[in-house]
Structure formats: structure tokens, C-alpha cells
PDB file of C-alpha atoms and ligand atoms in Angstrom:
ATOM      1  CA  MET A   1     -10.187  -2.968   1.276  1.00 45.00           C
ATOM      2  CA  GLY A   2      -9.861  -6.610   2.244  1.00 40.00           C
ATOM      3  CA  GLN A   3     -13.593  -7.329   1.808  1.00 49.00           C
ATOM      4  CA  GLY A   4     -13.807  -9.611   4.793  1.00 65.00           C
ATOM      5  CA  GLY A   5     -10.332 -11.033   4.286  1.00 86.00           C
ATOM      6  CA  GLY A   6      -6.944  -9.718   5.240  1.00 93.00           C
ATOM      7  CA  THR A   7      -4.821  -7.098   3.542  1.00 95.00           C
ATOM      8  CA  ARG A   8      -1.944  -8.025   1.245  1.00 97.00           C
ATOM      9  CA  VAL A   9       1.176  -6.127   2.310  1.00 98.00           C
ATOM     10  CA  ARG A  10       4.106  -5.530   0.000  1.00 98.00           C
ATOM     11  CA  ILE A  11       7.110  -3.683   1.389  1.00 98.00           C
ATOM     12  CA  ARG A  12       9.769  -2.767  -1.154  1.00 98.00           C
ATOM     13  CA  SER A  13      13.224  -1.435  -0.405  1.00 98.00           C
ATOM     14  CA  LEU A  14      11.757   0.548   2.473  1.00 98.00           C
ATOM     15  CA  THR A  15      14.169   3.088   3.944  1.00 98.00           C
ATOM     16  CA  ARG A  16      13.692   5.663   6.706  1.00 98.00           C
ATOM     17  CA  ARG A  17      16.414   8.122   7.623  1.00 96.00           C
ATOM     18  CA  TYR A  18      16.203  10.696  10.374  1.00 94.00           C
ATOM     19  CA  GLU A  19      18.176  13.913  10.059  1.00 89.00           C
ATOM     20  CA  THR A  20      20.228  14.625  13.148  1.00 85.00           C
ATOM     21  CA  VAL A  21      20.223  18.061  14.804  1.00 86.00           C
ATOM     22  CA  SER A  22      23.932  17.776  15.590  1.00 85.00           C
ATOM     23  CA  GLY A  23      24.938  17.773  11.925  1.00 82.00           C
ATOM     24  CA  GLU A  24      26.146  14.174  12.151  1.00 86.00           C
ATOM     25  CA  PRO A  25      25.205  11.818   9.304  1.00 88.00           C
ATOM     26  CA  PRO A  26      21.492  10.949   9.230  1.00 90.00           C
ATOM     27  CA  LEU A  27      20.400   8.068  11.416  1.00 94.00           C
ATOM     28  CA  VAL A  28      19.222   5.145   9.303  1.00 95.00           C
ATOM     29  CA  ALA A  29      16.281   3.559  11.144  1.00 97.00           C
ATOM     30  CA  LEU A  30      15.305   1.232   8.276  1.00 98.00           C
ATOM     31  CA  GLU A  31      17.431   0.280   5.307  1.00 97.00           C
ATOM     32  CA  ARG A  32      16.051  -1.282   2.130  1.00 97.00           C
ATOM     33  CA  VAL A  33      13.639  -3.638   3.830  1.00 98.00           C
ATOM     34  CA  ASP A  34      11.767  -6.038   1.543  1.00 97.00           C
ATOM     35  CA  LEU A  35       8.871  -8.064   2.903  1.00 97.00           C
ATOM     36  CA  GLU A  36       5.754  -9.609   1.393  1.00 97.00           C
ATOM     37  CA  ILE A  37       2.876 -10.655   3.602  1.00 97.00           C
ATOM     38  CA  GLU A  38      -0.048 -12.689   2.291  1.00 96.00           C
ATOM     39  CA  PRO A  39      -3.645 -11.797   3.189  1.00 96.00           C
ATOM     40  CA  GLY A  40      -4.444 -13.327   6.587  1.00 94.00           C
ATOM     41  CA  GLU A  41      -0.832 -14.162   7.331  1.00 95.00           C
ATOM     42  CA  ARG A  42       0.523 -13.521  10.828  1.00 95.00           C
ATOM     43  CA  VAL A  43       4.082 -12.250  10.986  1.00 96.00           C
ATOM     44  CA  ALA A  44       6.090 -11.557  14.131  1.00 96.00           C
ATOM     45  CA  VAL A  45       8.767  -8.837  14.020  1.00 97.00           C
ATOM     46  CA  MET A  46      11.625  -9.263  16.473  1.00 97.00           C
ATOM     47  CA  GLY A  47      14.856  -7.365  17.053  1.00 96.00           C
ATOM     48  CA  THR A  48      16.732  -5.461  19.738  1.00 95.00           C
ATOM     49  CA  SER A  49      15.691  -2.030  20.983  1.00 95.00           C
ATOM     50  CA  GLY A  50      16.312   0.615  18.321  1.00 96.00           C
ATOM     51  CA  SER A  51      16.428  -1.886  15.438  1.00 97.00           C
ATOM     52  CA  GLY A  52      13.537  -0.188  13.593  1.00 97.00           C
ATOM     53  CA  LYS A  53      10.464  -2.236  14.559  1.00 97.00           C
ATOM     54  CA  SER A  54       8.178   0.674  15.480  1.00 96.00           C
ATOM     55  CA  THR A  55       9.442   2.664  12.497  1.00 97.00           C
ATOM     56  CA  LEU A  56       8.395  -0.211  10.228  1.00 98.00           C
ATOM     57  CA  LEU A  57       4.916  -0.430  11.774  1.00 97.00           C
ATOM     58  CA  HIS A  58       4.323   3.318  11.496  1.00 96.00           C
ATOM     59  CA  LEU A  59       5.281   3.267   7.807  1.00 97.00           C
ATOM     60  CA  VAL A  60       3.015   0.293   7.040  1.00 97.00           C
ATOM     61  CA  GLY A  61       0.195   2.043   8.923  1.00 95.00           C
ATOM     62  CA  ALA A  62       0.581   5.158   6.729  1.00 93.00           C
ATOM     63  CA  LEU A  63       1.458   7.289   9.762  1.00 91.00           C
ATOM     64  CA  ASP A  64       4.936   8.166   8.540  1.00 93.00           C
ATOM     65  CA  GLN A  65       6.553   8.641   5.149  1.00 93.00           C
ATOM     66  CA  PRO A  66       9.590   6.707   3.937  1.00 96.00           C
ATOM     67  CA  SER A  67      12.834   8.265   2.746  1.00 96.00           C
ATOM     68  CA  GLY A  68      12.984   5.607   0.036  1.00 97.00           C
ATOM     69  CA  GLY A  69      11.079   2.585  -1.243  1.00 98.00           C
ATOM     70  CA  GLY A  70       7.404   2.058  -0.531  1.00 97.00           C
ATOM     71  CA  VAL A  71       4.509   0.129   0.920  1.00 98.00           C
ATOM     72  CA  GLU A  72       1.579  -1.316  -1.035  1.00 97.00           C
ATOM     73  CA  LEU A  73      -1.579  -2.420   0.713  1.00 96.00           C
ATOM     74  CA  ASP A  74      -3.825  -4.561  -1.509  1.00 94.00           C
ATOM     75  CA  GLY A  75      -1.931  -3.227  -4.502  1.00 93.00           C
ATOM     76  CA  GLN A  76      -2.328   0.444  -3.532  1.00 93.00           C
ATOM     77  CA  GLU A  77       0.910   2.353  -3.141  1.00 95.00           C
ATOM     78  CA  LEU A  78       0.575   4.458   0.007  1.00 95.00           C
ATOM     79  CA  ALA A  79       2.596   7.349  -1.447  1.00 94.00           C
ATOM     80  CA  CYS A  80       0.054   7.713  -4.284  1.00 93.00           C
ATOM     81  CA  LEU A  81      -3.017   8.130  -2.075  1.00 92.00           C
ATOM     82  CA  SER A  82      -4.805  11.440  -1.638  1.00 91.00           C
ATOM     83  CA  GLY A  83      -5.403  12.696   1.895  1.00 88.00           C
ATOM     84  CA  ARG A  84      -8.969  11.447   1.758  1.00 89.00           C
ATOM     85  CA  GLU A  85      -7.996   7.988   0.453  1.00 89.00           C
ATOM     86  CA  ARG A  86      -5.353   7.777   3.145  1.00 88.00           C
ATOM     87  CA  ALA A  87      -7.914   8.615   5.856  1.00 85.00           C
ATOM     88  CA  GLU A  88     -10.263   5.965   4.491  1.00 85.00           C
ATOM     89  CA  LEU A  89      -7.491   3.380   4.372  1.00 88.00           C
ATOM     90  CA  ARG A  90      -6.536   4.165   7.963  1.00 86.00           C
ATOM     91  CA  ARG A  91     -10.022   3.066   9.002  1.00 84.00           C
ATOM     92  CA  SER A  92      -9.357  -0.506   7.822  1.00 88.00           C
ATOM     93  CA  ILE A  93      -6.153  -0.671   9.885  1.00 94.00           C
ATOM     94  CA  GLY A  94      -6.115  -1.418  13.597  1.00 93.00           C
ATOM     95  CA  MET A  95      -3.036  -0.153  15.374  1.00 93.00           C
ATOM     96  CA  VAL A  96      -1.885  -0.884  18.903  1.00 92.00           C
ATOM     97  CA  PHE A  97       0.888   1.602  19.685  1.00 90.00           C
ATOM     98  CA  GLN A  98       3.816   0.834  21.929  1.00 86.00           C
ATOM     99  CA  ASP A  99       2.933   3.963  23.959  1.00 87.00           C
ATOM    100  CA  PHE A 100      -0.871   3.366  23.701  1.00 91.00           C
ATOM    101  CA  ARG A 101      -1.720   6.909  22.449  1.00 93.00           C
ATOM    102  CA  LEU A 102      -5.057   7.069  24.228  1.00 96.00           C
ATOM    103  CA  LEU A 103      -6.731  10.478  24.257  1.00 97.00           C
ATOM    104  CA  PRO A 104      -6.148  11.723  27.809  1.00 97.00           C
ATOM    105  CA  THR A 105      -9.424  13.637  28.227  1.00 97.00           C
ATOM    106  CA  LEU A 106     -11.649  10.802  27.007  1.00 97.00           C
ATOM    107  CA  SER A 107     -12.866   7.905  29.131  1.00 98.00           C
ATOM    108  CA  ALA A 108     -11.928   4.302  28.308  1.00 98.00           C
ATOM    109  CA  LEU A 109     -15.333   3.886  26.646  1.00 98.00           C
ATOM    110  CA  GLU A 110     -14.973   7.074  24.576  1.00 97.00           C
ATOM    111  CA  ASN A 111     -11.452   6.127  23.504  1.00 97.00           C
ATOM    112  CA  VAL A 112     -12.621   2.741  22.253  1.00 97.00           C
ATOM    113  CA  ALA A 113     -15.720   4.188  20.549  1.00 97.00           C
ATOM    114  CA  ALA A 114     -13.715   6.953  18.810  1.00 94.00           C
ATOM    115  CA  PRO A 115     -12.867   5.030  15.576  1.00 92.00           C
ATOM    116  CA  LEU A 116     -16.595   4.307  15.074  1.00 93.00           C
ATOM    117  CA  VAL A 117     -17.762   7.896  15.513  1.00 89.00           C
ATOM    118  CA  PRO A 118     -17.439   8.930  11.832  1.00 86.00           C
ATOM    119  CA  THR A 119     -19.534   6.019  10.553  1.00 88.00           C
ATOM    120  CA  CYS A 120     -21.753   4.788  13.367  1.00 90.00           C
ATOM    121  CA  ARG A 121     -24.697   6.108  15.441  1.00 94.00           C
ATOM    122  CA  PRO A 122     -23.495   7.244  18.877  1.00 93.00           C
ATOM    123  CA  ARG A 123     -25.568   4.767  20.863  1.00 95.00           C
ATOM    124  CA  LEU A 124     -24.392   1.801  18.766  1.00 95.00           C
ATOM    125  CA  ALA A 125     -20.799   3.008  19.011  1.00 96.00           C
ATOM    126  CA  ARG A 126     -21.069   3.060  22.816  1.00 96.00           C
ATOM    127  CA  THR A 127     -22.689  -0.384  22.967  1.00 96.00           C
ATOM    128  CA  ARG A 128     -19.971  -1.887  20.796  1.00 96.00           C
ATOM    129  CA  ALA A 129     -17.232  -0.133  22.746  1.00 97.00           C
ATOM    130  CA  GLN A 130     -18.640  -1.476  25.993  1.00 97.00           C
ATOM    131  CA  ALA A 131     -18.689  -5.033  24.587  1.00 95.00           C
ATOM    132  CA  ALA A 132     -15.083  -4.624  23.388  1.00 94.00           C
ATOM    133  CA  LEU A 133     -13.963  -3.433  26.830  1.00 96.00           C
ATOM    134  CA  GLU A 134     -15.768  -6.321  28.497  1.00 95.00           C
ATOM    135  CA  GLU A 135     -13.897  -8.681  26.176  1.00 90.00           C
ATOM    136  CA  VAL A 136     -10.559  -7.379  27.440  1.00 90.00           C
ATOM    137  CA  GLY A 137     -11.701  -7.587  31.065  1.00 91.00           C
ATOM    138  CA  LEU A 138     -12.346  -3.873  31.639  1.00 96.00           C
ATOM    139  CA  GLY A 139     -16.138  -3.857  31.798  1.00 96.00           C
ATOM    140  CA  GLN A 140     -15.939  -2.289  35.267  1.00 97.00           C
ATOM    141  CA  ARG A 141     -13.767   0.662  34.199  1.00 97.00           C
ATOM    142  CA  LEU A 142     -15.729   2.169  31.308  1.00 98.00           C
ATOM    143  CA  ARG A 143     -15.659   5.725  32.693  1.00 98.00           C
ATOM    144  CA  ALA A 144     -12.051   5.736  33.839  1.00 98.00           C
ATOM    145  CA  LEU A 145      -9.663   8.230  32.231  1.00 98.00           C
ATOM    146  CA  PRO A 146      -6.385   6.811  30.880  1.00 97.00           C
ATOM    147  CA  ARG A 147      -4.392   8.360  33.781  1.00 97.00           C
ATOM    148  CA  GLU A 148      -6.588   6.441  36.230  1.00 97.00           C
ATOM    149  CA  LEU A 149      -5.624   3.125  34.631  1.00 96.00           C
ATOM    150  CA  SER A 150      -2.480   1.026  35.011  1.00 92.00           C
ATOM    151  CA  GLY A 151      -0.135   0.552  32.043  1.00 89.00           C
ATOM    152  CA  GLY A 152      -1.509  -2.903  31.308  1.00 89.00           C
ATOM    153  CA  GLN A 153      -5.092  -1.655  31.550  1.00 93.00           C
ATOM    154  CA  GLN A 154      -4.317   1.194  29.126  1.00 94.00           C
ATOM    155  CA  GLN A 155      -2.771  -1.345  26.784  1.00 91.00           C
ATOM    156  CA  ARG A 156      -5.989  -3.354  26.856  1.00 93.00           C
ATOM    157  CA  VAL A 157      -8.050  -0.226  26.112  1.00 96.00           C
ATOM    158  CA  ALA A 158      -5.730   0.406  23.155  1.00 95.00           C
ATOM    159  CA  LEU A 159      -6.289  -3.168  21.978  1.00 93.00           C
ATOM    160  CA  ALA A 160     -10.084  -2.829  22.239  1.00 95.00           C
ATOM    161  CA  ARG A 161      -9.875   0.400  20.208  1.00 95.00           C
ATOM    162  CA  ALA A 162      -7.824  -1.346  17.507  1.00 93.00           C
ATOM    163  CA  LEU A 163     -10.149  -4.355  17.275  1.00 91.00           C
ATOM    164  CA  ILE A 164     -13.443  -2.464  17.288  1.00 93.00           C
ATOM    165  CA  VAL A 165     -13.270  -1.636  13.580  1.00 89.00           C
ATOM    166  CA  GLU A 166     -12.652  -5.344  12.799  1.00 89.00           C
ATOM    167  CA  PRO A 167      -9.586  -4.324  10.798  1.00 93.00           C
ATOM    168  CA  ALA A 168      -8.318  -6.147   7.713  1.00 94.00           C
ATOM    169  CA  LEU A 169      -4.802  -5.279   8.859  1.00 95.00           C
ATOM    170  CA  LEU A 170      -3.723  -5.253  12.464  1.00 95.00           C
ATOM    171  CA  LEU A 171      -0.416  -3.666  13.478  1.00 96.00           C
ATOM    172  CA  ALA A 172       0.462  -4.396  17.087  1.00 95.00           C
ATOM    173  CA  ASP A 173       3.589  -2.973  18.734  1.00 95.00           C
ATOM    174  CA  GLU A 174       4.508  -5.087  21.758  1.00 92.00           C
ATOM    175  CA  PRO A 175       0.864  -5.513  22.751  1.00 90.00           C
ATOM    176  CA  THR A 176       1.766  -7.888  25.586  1.00 89.00           C
ATOM    177  CA  GLY A 177       4.846  -5.978  26.741  1.00 85.00           C
ATOM    178  CA  ASN A 178       3.248  -4.464  29.860  1.00 82.00           C
ATOM    179  CA  LEU A 179       1.085  -7.379  30.876  1.00 86.00           C
ATOM    180  CA  ASP A 180       1.423 -10.196  33.388  1.00 89.00           C
ATOM    181  CA  PRO A 181       1.565 -13.654  31.783  1.00 88.00           C
ATOM    182  CA  ALA A 182      -2.149 -14.408  32.294  1.00 87.00           C
ATOM    183  CA  THR A 183      -3.391 -11.072  30.902  1.00 86.00           C
ATOM    184  CA  GLY A 184      -0.753 -11.293  28.161  1.00 88.00           C
ATOM    185  CA  SER A 185      -2.118 -14.594  26.935  1.00 88.00           C
ATOM    186  CA  LEU A 186      -5.683 -13.207  27.060  1.00 85.00           C
ATOM    187  CA  VAL A 187      -4.633 -10.283  24.849  1.00 85.00           C
ATOM    188  CA  LEU A 188      -2.737 -12.582  22.497  1.00 89.00           C
ATOM    189  CA  GLU A 189      -5.764 -14.871  22.214  1.00 89.00           C
ATOM    190  CA  LEU A 190      -7.947 -11.892  21.277  1.00 84.00           C
ATOM    191  CA  LEU A 191      -5.474 -10.852  18.599  1.00 86.00           C
ATOM    192  CA  LEU A 192      -5.303 -14.336  17.118  1.00 88.00           C
ATOM    193  CA  GLU A 193      -9.051 -14.837  17.364  1.00 86.00           C
ATOM    194  CA  LEU A 194      -9.609 -11.749  15.251  1.00 76.00           C
ATOM    195  CA  GLY A 195      -7.370 -13.343  12.651  1.00 75.00           C
ATOM    196  CA  GLU A 196      -9.551 -16.421  12.545  1.00 80.00           C
ATOM    197  CA  ARG A 197     -12.877 -14.564  12.607  1.00 84.00           C
ATOM    198  CA  ARG A 198     -11.985 -11.875  10.089  1.00 84.00           C
ATOM    199  CA  GLY A 199      -8.999 -13.374   8.255  1.00 91.00           C
ATOM    200  CA  ALA A 200      -7.040 -10.255   9.238  1.00 94.00           C
ATOM    201  CA  THR A 201      -3.376  -9.865   8.400  1.00 96.00           C
ATOM    202  CA  LEU A 202      -1.298  -9.388  11.553  1.00 95.00           C
ATOM    203  CA  LEU A 203       2.074  -7.720  11.950  1.00 96.00           C
ATOM    204  CA  LEU A 204       3.114  -8.169  15.550  1.00 96.00           C
ATOM    205  CA  VAL A 205       6.193  -6.701  17.227  1.00 96.00           C
ATOM    206  CA  THR A 206       7.360  -8.720  20.193  1.00 94.00           C
ATOM    207  CA  HIS A 207      10.439  -9.488  22.279  1.00 92.00           C
ATOM    208  CA  ASP A 208       8.863 -12.746  23.437  1.00 91.00           C
ATOM    209  CA  ALA A 209       9.758 -15.859  21.434  1.00 92.00           C
ATOM    210  CA  ALA A 210       6.677 -17.664  22.794  1.00 90.00           C
ATOM    211  CA  VAL A 211       4.438 -14.902  21.418  1.00 91.00           C
ATOM    212  CA  ALA A 212       6.282 -14.984  18.086  1.00 93.00           C
ATOM    213  CA  ALA A 213       5.710 -18.744  17.945  1.00 93.00           C
ATOM    214  CA  CYS A 214       1.959 -18.064  17.626  1.00 91.00           C
ATOM    215  CA  CYS A 215       2.633 -16.451  14.240  1.00 93.00           C
ATOM    216  CA  GLU A 216       3.245 -18.308  10.995  1.00 92.00           C
ATOM    217  CA  ARG A 217       6.480 -16.474  10.350  1.00 94.00           C
ATOM    218  CA  THR A 218       9.056 -14.452  12.249  1.00 96.00           C
ATOM    219  CA  VAL A 219      11.288 -11.792  10.729  1.00 96.00           C
ATOM    220  CA  ARG A 220      14.137 -10.091  12.528  1.00 97.00           C
ATOM    221  CA  LEU A 221      15.433  -6.541  12.252  1.00 97.00           C
ATOM    222  CA  GLU A 222      19.027  -5.689  13.041  1.00 96.00           C
ATOM    223  CA  GLU A 223      20.073  -2.044  12.836  1.00 96.00           C
ATOM    224  CA  GLY A 224      17.323  -1.352  10.330  1.00 97.00           C
ATOM    225  CA  ARG A 225      17.996  -4.341   8.093  1.00 97.00           C
ATOM    226  CA  LEU A 226      15.879  -7.433   7.766  1.00 95.00           C
ATOM    227  CA  VAL A 227      18.437 -10.117   8.470  1.00 88.00           C
ATOM    228  CA  GLU A 228      16.626 -13.372   8.832  1.00 71.00           C
ATOM    229  CA  THR A 229      13.333 -14.928   7.858  1.00 67.00           C
ATOM    230  CA  MET A 230      12.125 -18.107   9.509  1.00 63.00           C
TER     231      MET A 230
HETATM  232  N1  LIG B   1      11.644  10.804  15.440  1.00 59.66           N
HETATM  233  C1  LIG B   1      12.881  10.295  15.450  1.00 59.66           C
HETATM  234  N2  LIG B   1      13.949  11.082  15.252  1.00 59.66           N
HETATM  235  C2  LIG B   1      15.197  10.585  15.224  1.00 59.66           C
HETATM  236  N3  LIG B   1      15.481   9.270  15.399  1.00 59.66           N
HETATM  237  C3  LIG B   1      14.460   8.447  15.607  1.00 59.66           C
HETATM  238  C4  LIG B   1      13.097   8.900  15.651  1.00 59.66           C
HETATM  239  N4  LIG B   1      12.288   7.817  15.866  1.00 59.66           N
HETATM  240  C5  LIG B   1      13.105   6.755  15.968  1.00 59.66           C
HETATM  241  N5  LIG B   1      14.397   7.112  15.799  1.00 59.66           N
HETATM  242  C6  LIG B   1      15.571   6.234  15.810  1.00 59.66           C
HETATM  243  O1  LIG B   1      15.365   5.206  14.853  1.00 59.66           O
HETATM  244  C7  LIG B   1      15.851   3.951  15.332  1.00 59.66           C
HETATM  245  C8  LIG B   1      14.716   2.934  15.311  1.00 59.66           C
HETATM  246  O2  LIG B   1      13.717   3.307  16.255  1.00 59.66           O
HETATM  247  P1  LIG B   1      12.432   2.409  16.536  1.00 59.66           P
HETATM  248  O3  LIG B   1      11.552   3.166  17.445  1.00 59.66           O
HETATM  249  O4  LIG B   1      11.881   1.969  15.229  1.00 59.66           O
HETATM  250  O5  LIG B   1      13.084   1.144  17.277  1.00 59.66           O
HETATM  251  P2  LIG B   1      12.390  -0.154  17.915  1.00 59.66           P
HETATM  252  O6  LIG B   1      12.978  -1.344  17.236  1.00 59.66           O
HETATM  253  O7  LIG B   1      10.914  -0.003  17.869  1.00 59.66           O
HETATM  254  O8  LIG B   1      12.920  -0.107  19.411  1.00 59.66           O
HETATM  255  P3  LIG B   1      12.195  -0.522  20.813  1.00 59.66           P
HETATM  256  O9  LIG B   1      12.287  -2.030  20.900  1.00 59.66           O
HETATM  257  O10 LIG B   1      13.048   0.163  21.832  1.00 59.66           O
HETATM  258  O11 LIG B   1      10.799  -0.010  20.775  1.00 59.66           O
HETATM  259  C9  LIG B   1      16.405   4.229  16.744  1.00 59.66           C
HETATM  260  O12 LIG B   1      17.797   4.382  16.649  1.00 59.66           O
HETATM  261  C10 LIG B   1      15.738   5.525  17.138  1.00 59.66           C
HETATM  262  O13 LIG B   1      16.554   6.260  18.018  1.00 59.66           O
HETATM  263 MG1  LIG B   2       9.477   0.204  19.307  1.00 59.66          MG
END
């Protein structure tokens, strides 16, 4: 996938409905979203809370299944992949979750090294994880558990974990949302630098117009619909 460049993303008529427990009509989180992203392109996704941004990222990252439409990554339709192909594909995707999703019983170092464990010797995995944590300014907190870190520090661990596989596709859900302006710009720089070094495709959710301005294109979601492309 990607072979050193970024992933081509094609989103077609993507729809995600959630059934409601109350028997009310299903909640439509995404409705017939079409979006094409070129390899190496950086696209910001904006929109109010509840407009479907995280839903979109989870679908593109093959972590959720659509109710309609589909996602192709480098010409491969996600719905057609076997479990094994899906697992392999996931390894070329870096994801920074809005709620971090660090493993609570693993140290910062072990969390960051985790994506390398299936393919890499343990010592090399640890060395690379340490370098990644130093890059995000957490070289002094390698052994800390997630609960011993602040929200912004956990976010930086999550970023280091996403970048360590040098992904061809990076999906980042408000990666600067919990950070002070100085740390936020450090994290943003790291994200953009990966793009330049690796040619990675970036899909970046943000509420911050200044962050969006660092991307080539901004799209906006409104109640699950893509309403505007700049
Ligand atoms: N598992 C779920 N079950 C039911 N409804 C859900 C579920 N996940 C999300 N939703 C609903 O889908 C809609 C879109 O949610 P989503 O998390 O994608 O929004 P968002 O744009 O990321 O918002 P925020 O900026 O607050 O993170 C919301 O109305 C939300 O309540
Ligand atoms: Mg969200």
C-alpha cells in the first residue's frame, strides 16, 4: 500500500445510520458523503459537534462499517477485504483518536511500540518508540502509565504511536484539541513533516481554522452532509 507515497482515498455515497434504542427513527450520522483525496493530499474536516467527523474517520480507517456507500483505499474497496487483508491494511494507517485510546496497563513506551510488535524485534521497537516519544517532548516519561499523564501528554503519546509506523494514510481526530498553543503547533508540525517526508495522505479533523489553513483543502460537515469544499 502506498509504496512510499500516500494513499488514494475515494469515498462514495458514504452513509452511516445508528439504530436508536427508543424506537425513534435511526440517527443519520453521515449521509451520502462523496469525497476524493489524492495521494499525499492534506484535507481538513471541520463542522460542529455531532456533525459526523469522527464517524467519517472511523469508516475511512476501516474501524466501522457503513450503512451504505463505501470507501476505497488505493483502489481497494474496504467492504471486500478479508479479515487478514483488513488487518494488514490497518498497519499502513496511523490513527490519532479523539479519546486517545491508549492501553491503560501499558507504559507510554509500550503503547507507542505496540504497532511495531508484530513485525519488529522487541529491542528495535523500543528504541524507535523512545525516539518517537522524544520527538513529541516526552522523553522523560517513557515509563509513565496513561493515567499518570495529562490529557495533552496522552494526546502526544497517541500521536507518536500513530507516526511510528510511518503510515501512508494518517487520520487525526482533533490532534491539537487538548494542547496549549505552543505544544499544539509542535504536534501540527510533526504531522505536516510526516507528510513531506513520507508523502502521506492526511485527513485532519479540527475546530481551529488556523490548523485547517495548513491543509491544502478544507471540507465541512453539517448534520452528516458534506456541504462545502474550499
Ligand atoms: N455509537 C453510536 N450510537 C448512536 N449514535 C452515535 C454513535 N456514535 C455517534 N453517534 C451519533 O452520530 C452523530 C455524529 O457523531 P460524531 O462522533 O461523528 O460527531 P463529531 O462531528 O465527531 O462530533 P464532535 O466534534 O463532538 O467530536 C452524533 O449525533 C452522535 O450522537
Ligand atoms: Mg468527534
